[in-house]
Short mmCIF file of C-alpha atoms in Angstrom, two decimals:
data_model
loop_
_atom_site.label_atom_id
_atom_site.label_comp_id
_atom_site.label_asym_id
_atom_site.label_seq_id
_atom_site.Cartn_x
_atom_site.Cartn_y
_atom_site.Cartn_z
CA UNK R 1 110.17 81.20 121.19
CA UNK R 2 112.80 79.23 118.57
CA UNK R 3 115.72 79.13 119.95
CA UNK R 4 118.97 79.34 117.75
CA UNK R 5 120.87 77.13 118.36
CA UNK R 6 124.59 78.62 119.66
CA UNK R 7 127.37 76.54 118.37
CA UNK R 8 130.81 76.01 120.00
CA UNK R 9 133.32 78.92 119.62
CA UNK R 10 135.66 78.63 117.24
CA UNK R 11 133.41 76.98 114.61
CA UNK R 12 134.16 78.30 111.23
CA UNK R 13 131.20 79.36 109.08
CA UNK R 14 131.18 80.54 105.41
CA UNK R 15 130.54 84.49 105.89
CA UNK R 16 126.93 84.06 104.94
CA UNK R 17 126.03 81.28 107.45
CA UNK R 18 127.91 83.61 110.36
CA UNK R 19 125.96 86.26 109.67
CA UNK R 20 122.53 84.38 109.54
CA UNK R 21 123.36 82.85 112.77
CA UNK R 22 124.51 86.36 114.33
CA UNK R 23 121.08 87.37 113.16
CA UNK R 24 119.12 84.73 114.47
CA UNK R 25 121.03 85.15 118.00
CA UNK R 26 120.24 88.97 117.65
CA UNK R 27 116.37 88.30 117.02
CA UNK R 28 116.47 86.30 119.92
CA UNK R 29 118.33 88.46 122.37
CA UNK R 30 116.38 91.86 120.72
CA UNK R 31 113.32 90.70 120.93
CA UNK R 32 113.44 88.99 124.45
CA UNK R 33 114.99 91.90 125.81
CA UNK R 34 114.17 95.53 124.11
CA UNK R 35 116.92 97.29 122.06
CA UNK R 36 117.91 99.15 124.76
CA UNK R 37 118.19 96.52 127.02
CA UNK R 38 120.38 94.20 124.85
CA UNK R 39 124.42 94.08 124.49
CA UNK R 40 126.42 93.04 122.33
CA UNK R 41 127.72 90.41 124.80
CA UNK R 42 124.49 88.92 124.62
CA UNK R 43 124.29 88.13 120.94
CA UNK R 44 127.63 87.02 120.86
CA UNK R 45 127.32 84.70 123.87
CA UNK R 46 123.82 83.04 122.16
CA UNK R 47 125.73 82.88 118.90
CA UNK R 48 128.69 81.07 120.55
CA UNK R 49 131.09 83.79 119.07
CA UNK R 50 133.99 86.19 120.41
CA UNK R 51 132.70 89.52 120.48
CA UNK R 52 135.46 90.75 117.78
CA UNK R 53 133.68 87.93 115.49
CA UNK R 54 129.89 89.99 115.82
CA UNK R 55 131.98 92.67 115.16
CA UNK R 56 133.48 91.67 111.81
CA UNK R 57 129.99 91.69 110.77
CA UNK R 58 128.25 94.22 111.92
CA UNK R 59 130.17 97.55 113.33
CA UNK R 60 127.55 98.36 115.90
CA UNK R 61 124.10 97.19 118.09
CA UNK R 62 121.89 99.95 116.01
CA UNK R 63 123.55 98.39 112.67
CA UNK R 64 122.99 94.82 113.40
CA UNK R 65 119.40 96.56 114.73
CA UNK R 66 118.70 98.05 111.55
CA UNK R 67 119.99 94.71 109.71
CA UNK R 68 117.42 92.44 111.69
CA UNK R 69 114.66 95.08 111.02
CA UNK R 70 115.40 95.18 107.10
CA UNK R 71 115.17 91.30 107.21
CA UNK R 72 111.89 91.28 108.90
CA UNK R 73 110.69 94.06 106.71
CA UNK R 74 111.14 92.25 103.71
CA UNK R 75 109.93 89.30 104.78
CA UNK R 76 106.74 90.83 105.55
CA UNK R 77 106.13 92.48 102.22
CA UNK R 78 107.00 89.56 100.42
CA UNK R 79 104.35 87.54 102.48
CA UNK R 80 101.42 90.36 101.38
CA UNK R 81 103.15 90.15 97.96
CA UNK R 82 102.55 86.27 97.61
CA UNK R 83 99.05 86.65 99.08
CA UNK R 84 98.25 89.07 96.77
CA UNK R 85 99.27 87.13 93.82
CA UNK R 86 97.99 83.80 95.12
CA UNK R 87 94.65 84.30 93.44
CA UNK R 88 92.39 86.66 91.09
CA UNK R 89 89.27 86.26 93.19
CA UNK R 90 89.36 89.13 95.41
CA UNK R 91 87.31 87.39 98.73
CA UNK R 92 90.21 84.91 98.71
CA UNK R 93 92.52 88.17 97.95
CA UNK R 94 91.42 89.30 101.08
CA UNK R 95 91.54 86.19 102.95
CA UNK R 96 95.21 85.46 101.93
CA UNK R 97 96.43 88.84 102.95
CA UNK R 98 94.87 88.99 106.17
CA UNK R 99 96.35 85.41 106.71
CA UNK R 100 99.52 86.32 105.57
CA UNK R 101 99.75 89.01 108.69
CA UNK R 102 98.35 86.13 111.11
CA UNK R 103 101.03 84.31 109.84
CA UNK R 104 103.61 86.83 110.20
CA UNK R 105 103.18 87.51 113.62
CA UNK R 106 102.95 83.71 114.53
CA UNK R 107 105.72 82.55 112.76
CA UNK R 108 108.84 84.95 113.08
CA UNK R 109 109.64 83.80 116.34
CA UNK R 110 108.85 86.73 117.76
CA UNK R 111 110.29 89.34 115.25
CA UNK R 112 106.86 90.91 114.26
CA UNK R 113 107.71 93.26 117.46
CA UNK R 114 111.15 94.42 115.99
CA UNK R 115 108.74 95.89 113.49
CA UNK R 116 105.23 96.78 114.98
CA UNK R 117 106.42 96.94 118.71
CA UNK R 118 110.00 98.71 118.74
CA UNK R 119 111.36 100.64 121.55
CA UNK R 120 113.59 102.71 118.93
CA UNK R 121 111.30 104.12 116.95
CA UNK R 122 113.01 107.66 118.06
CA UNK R 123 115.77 106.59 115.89
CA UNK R 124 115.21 107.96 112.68
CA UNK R 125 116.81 104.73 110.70
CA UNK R 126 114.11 103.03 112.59
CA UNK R 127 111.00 104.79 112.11
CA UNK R 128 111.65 105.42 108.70
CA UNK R 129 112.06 101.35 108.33
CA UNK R 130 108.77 100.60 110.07
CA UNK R 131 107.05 103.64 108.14
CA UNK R 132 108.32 102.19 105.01
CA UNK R 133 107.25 98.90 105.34
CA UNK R 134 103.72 99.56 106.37
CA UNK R 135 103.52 101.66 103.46
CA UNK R 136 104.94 99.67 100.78
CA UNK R 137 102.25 96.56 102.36
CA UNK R 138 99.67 99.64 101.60
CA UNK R 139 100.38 100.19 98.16
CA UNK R 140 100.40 96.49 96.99
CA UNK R 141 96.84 96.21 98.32
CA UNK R 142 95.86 99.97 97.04
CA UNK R 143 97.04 98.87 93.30
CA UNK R 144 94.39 96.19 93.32
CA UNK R 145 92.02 98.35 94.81
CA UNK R 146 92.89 100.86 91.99
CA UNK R 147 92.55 98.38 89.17
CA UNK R 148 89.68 96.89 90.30
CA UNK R 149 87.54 99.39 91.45
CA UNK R 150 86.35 103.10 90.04
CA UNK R 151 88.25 104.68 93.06
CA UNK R 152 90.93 107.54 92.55
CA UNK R 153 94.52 106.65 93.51
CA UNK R 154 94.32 108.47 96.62
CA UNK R 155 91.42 106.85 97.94
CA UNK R 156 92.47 103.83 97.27
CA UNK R 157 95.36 104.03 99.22
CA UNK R 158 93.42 105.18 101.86
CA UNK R 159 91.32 101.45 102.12
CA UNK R 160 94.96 100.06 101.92
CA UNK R 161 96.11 101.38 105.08
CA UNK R 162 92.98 100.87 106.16
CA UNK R 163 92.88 97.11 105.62
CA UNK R 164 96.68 96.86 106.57
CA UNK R 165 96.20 98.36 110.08
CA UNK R 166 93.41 96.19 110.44
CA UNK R 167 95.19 92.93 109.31
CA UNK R 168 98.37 93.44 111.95
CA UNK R 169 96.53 95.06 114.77
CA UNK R 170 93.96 92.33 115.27
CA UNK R 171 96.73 89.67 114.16
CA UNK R 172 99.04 91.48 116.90
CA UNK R 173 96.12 91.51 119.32
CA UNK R 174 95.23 88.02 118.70
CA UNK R 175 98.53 86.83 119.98
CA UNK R 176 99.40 89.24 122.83
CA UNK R 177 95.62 87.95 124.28
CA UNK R 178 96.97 84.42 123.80
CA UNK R 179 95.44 83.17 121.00
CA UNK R 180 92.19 82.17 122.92
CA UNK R 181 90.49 82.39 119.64
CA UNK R 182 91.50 79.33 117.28
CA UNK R 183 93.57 81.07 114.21
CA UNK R 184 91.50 79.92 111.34
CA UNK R 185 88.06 81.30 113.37
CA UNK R 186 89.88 84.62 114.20
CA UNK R 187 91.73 85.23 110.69
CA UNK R 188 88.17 84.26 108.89
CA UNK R 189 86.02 86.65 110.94
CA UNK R 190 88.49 89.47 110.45
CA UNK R 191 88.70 88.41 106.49
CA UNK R 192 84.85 88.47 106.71
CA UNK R 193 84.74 91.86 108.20
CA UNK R 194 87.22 93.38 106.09
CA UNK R 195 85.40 91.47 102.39
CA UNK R 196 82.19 92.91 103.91
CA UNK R 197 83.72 96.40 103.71
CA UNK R 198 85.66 96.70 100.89
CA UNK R 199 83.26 94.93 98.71
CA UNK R 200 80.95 97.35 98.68
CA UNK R 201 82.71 99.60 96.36
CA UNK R 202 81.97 99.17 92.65
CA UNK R 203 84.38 97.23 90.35
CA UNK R 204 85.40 99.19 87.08
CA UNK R 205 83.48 97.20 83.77
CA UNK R 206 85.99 95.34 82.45
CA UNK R 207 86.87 95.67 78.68
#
């Protein structure tokens, strides 16, 4: 896992550079250890900071929580965003967006399971987050879908979530089983299964 680097306390930091680093040290200590798990002292230890200084950022662990989450979040939908927008062909379409979840979950250091894996998804704040974000992925891919194919709306957002849960379950699975399967090989056959699928639904005649 990265490992952010915890500077001497004491160390002054523009507001915006504290609280990246108090993020970064929160990813680290969140996802190593569960939400429930984690304190405060933690993070503020692997930031190098006094507690009161996590605390003039963020007033509480499920704030802080919810802060790491939105970053994550975001990060995610801007990743299917890009791959979406990457190309008009819709094989590579595919392609990029299930490589854009294989990416997500290798690359984050670990923060994919704040948002697929969270043991807080009782908290409303949470589950609404995670919900969100799964959704909004959804209806990026369903608008293509929509444009591109005779389909109502509701149907394509059905092959969205579809092709979504596919795309971070298998990416999820692929790492948790140790990547045994070489990343390009594993994101190609699961691009391949998903073109296979989704291609078989008429396009609308362009004008």
């Amino acid at each position: 896992m990265e490992q952010t680097e915890a500077r001497p306390r004491g160390t002054r930091l523009p507001r915006v550079a504290r609280r990246n680093q108090l993020l970064g040290a929160a990813r680290e200590v969140f996802v190593a250890q569960g939400y429930h798990a984690a304190a405060m002292d933690d993070i503020a230890d692997r930031a190098g900071v006094s507690k009161p200084v996590l605390y003039q950022h963020f007033p509480g662990k499920l704030e802080l929580y919810l802060a790491l989450l939105d970053q994550h979040c975001e990060a995610l939908l801007q990743a299917v965003r890009r791959a979406l927008a990457s190309t008009t062909e819709n094989k590579q379409r595919v392609a990029a967006t299930m490589d854009a979840y294989f990416d997500y979950v290798e690359q984050e250091g670990g923060a994919f399971r704040l948002v697929f894996e969270s043991d807080l998804t009782n908290e409303p704040a949470v589950r609404e987050r995670v919900e969100r974000v799964s959704m909004d992925c959804a209806e990026l891919v369903s608008a293509v879908i929509a444009e591109d194919t005779d389909l109502p709306e509701e149907q394509s957002k059905l092959l969205a979530v579809s092709l979504c849960g596919m795309a971070q379950v298998t990416a999820r699975h692929w790492v948790a089983s140790g990547r045994r399967v070489p990343r390009d090989v594993a994101k190609g056959l699961t691009a391949s299964l998903a073109w296979r699928g989704i291609a078989g639904f008429p396009m609308q005649p362009q004008s």
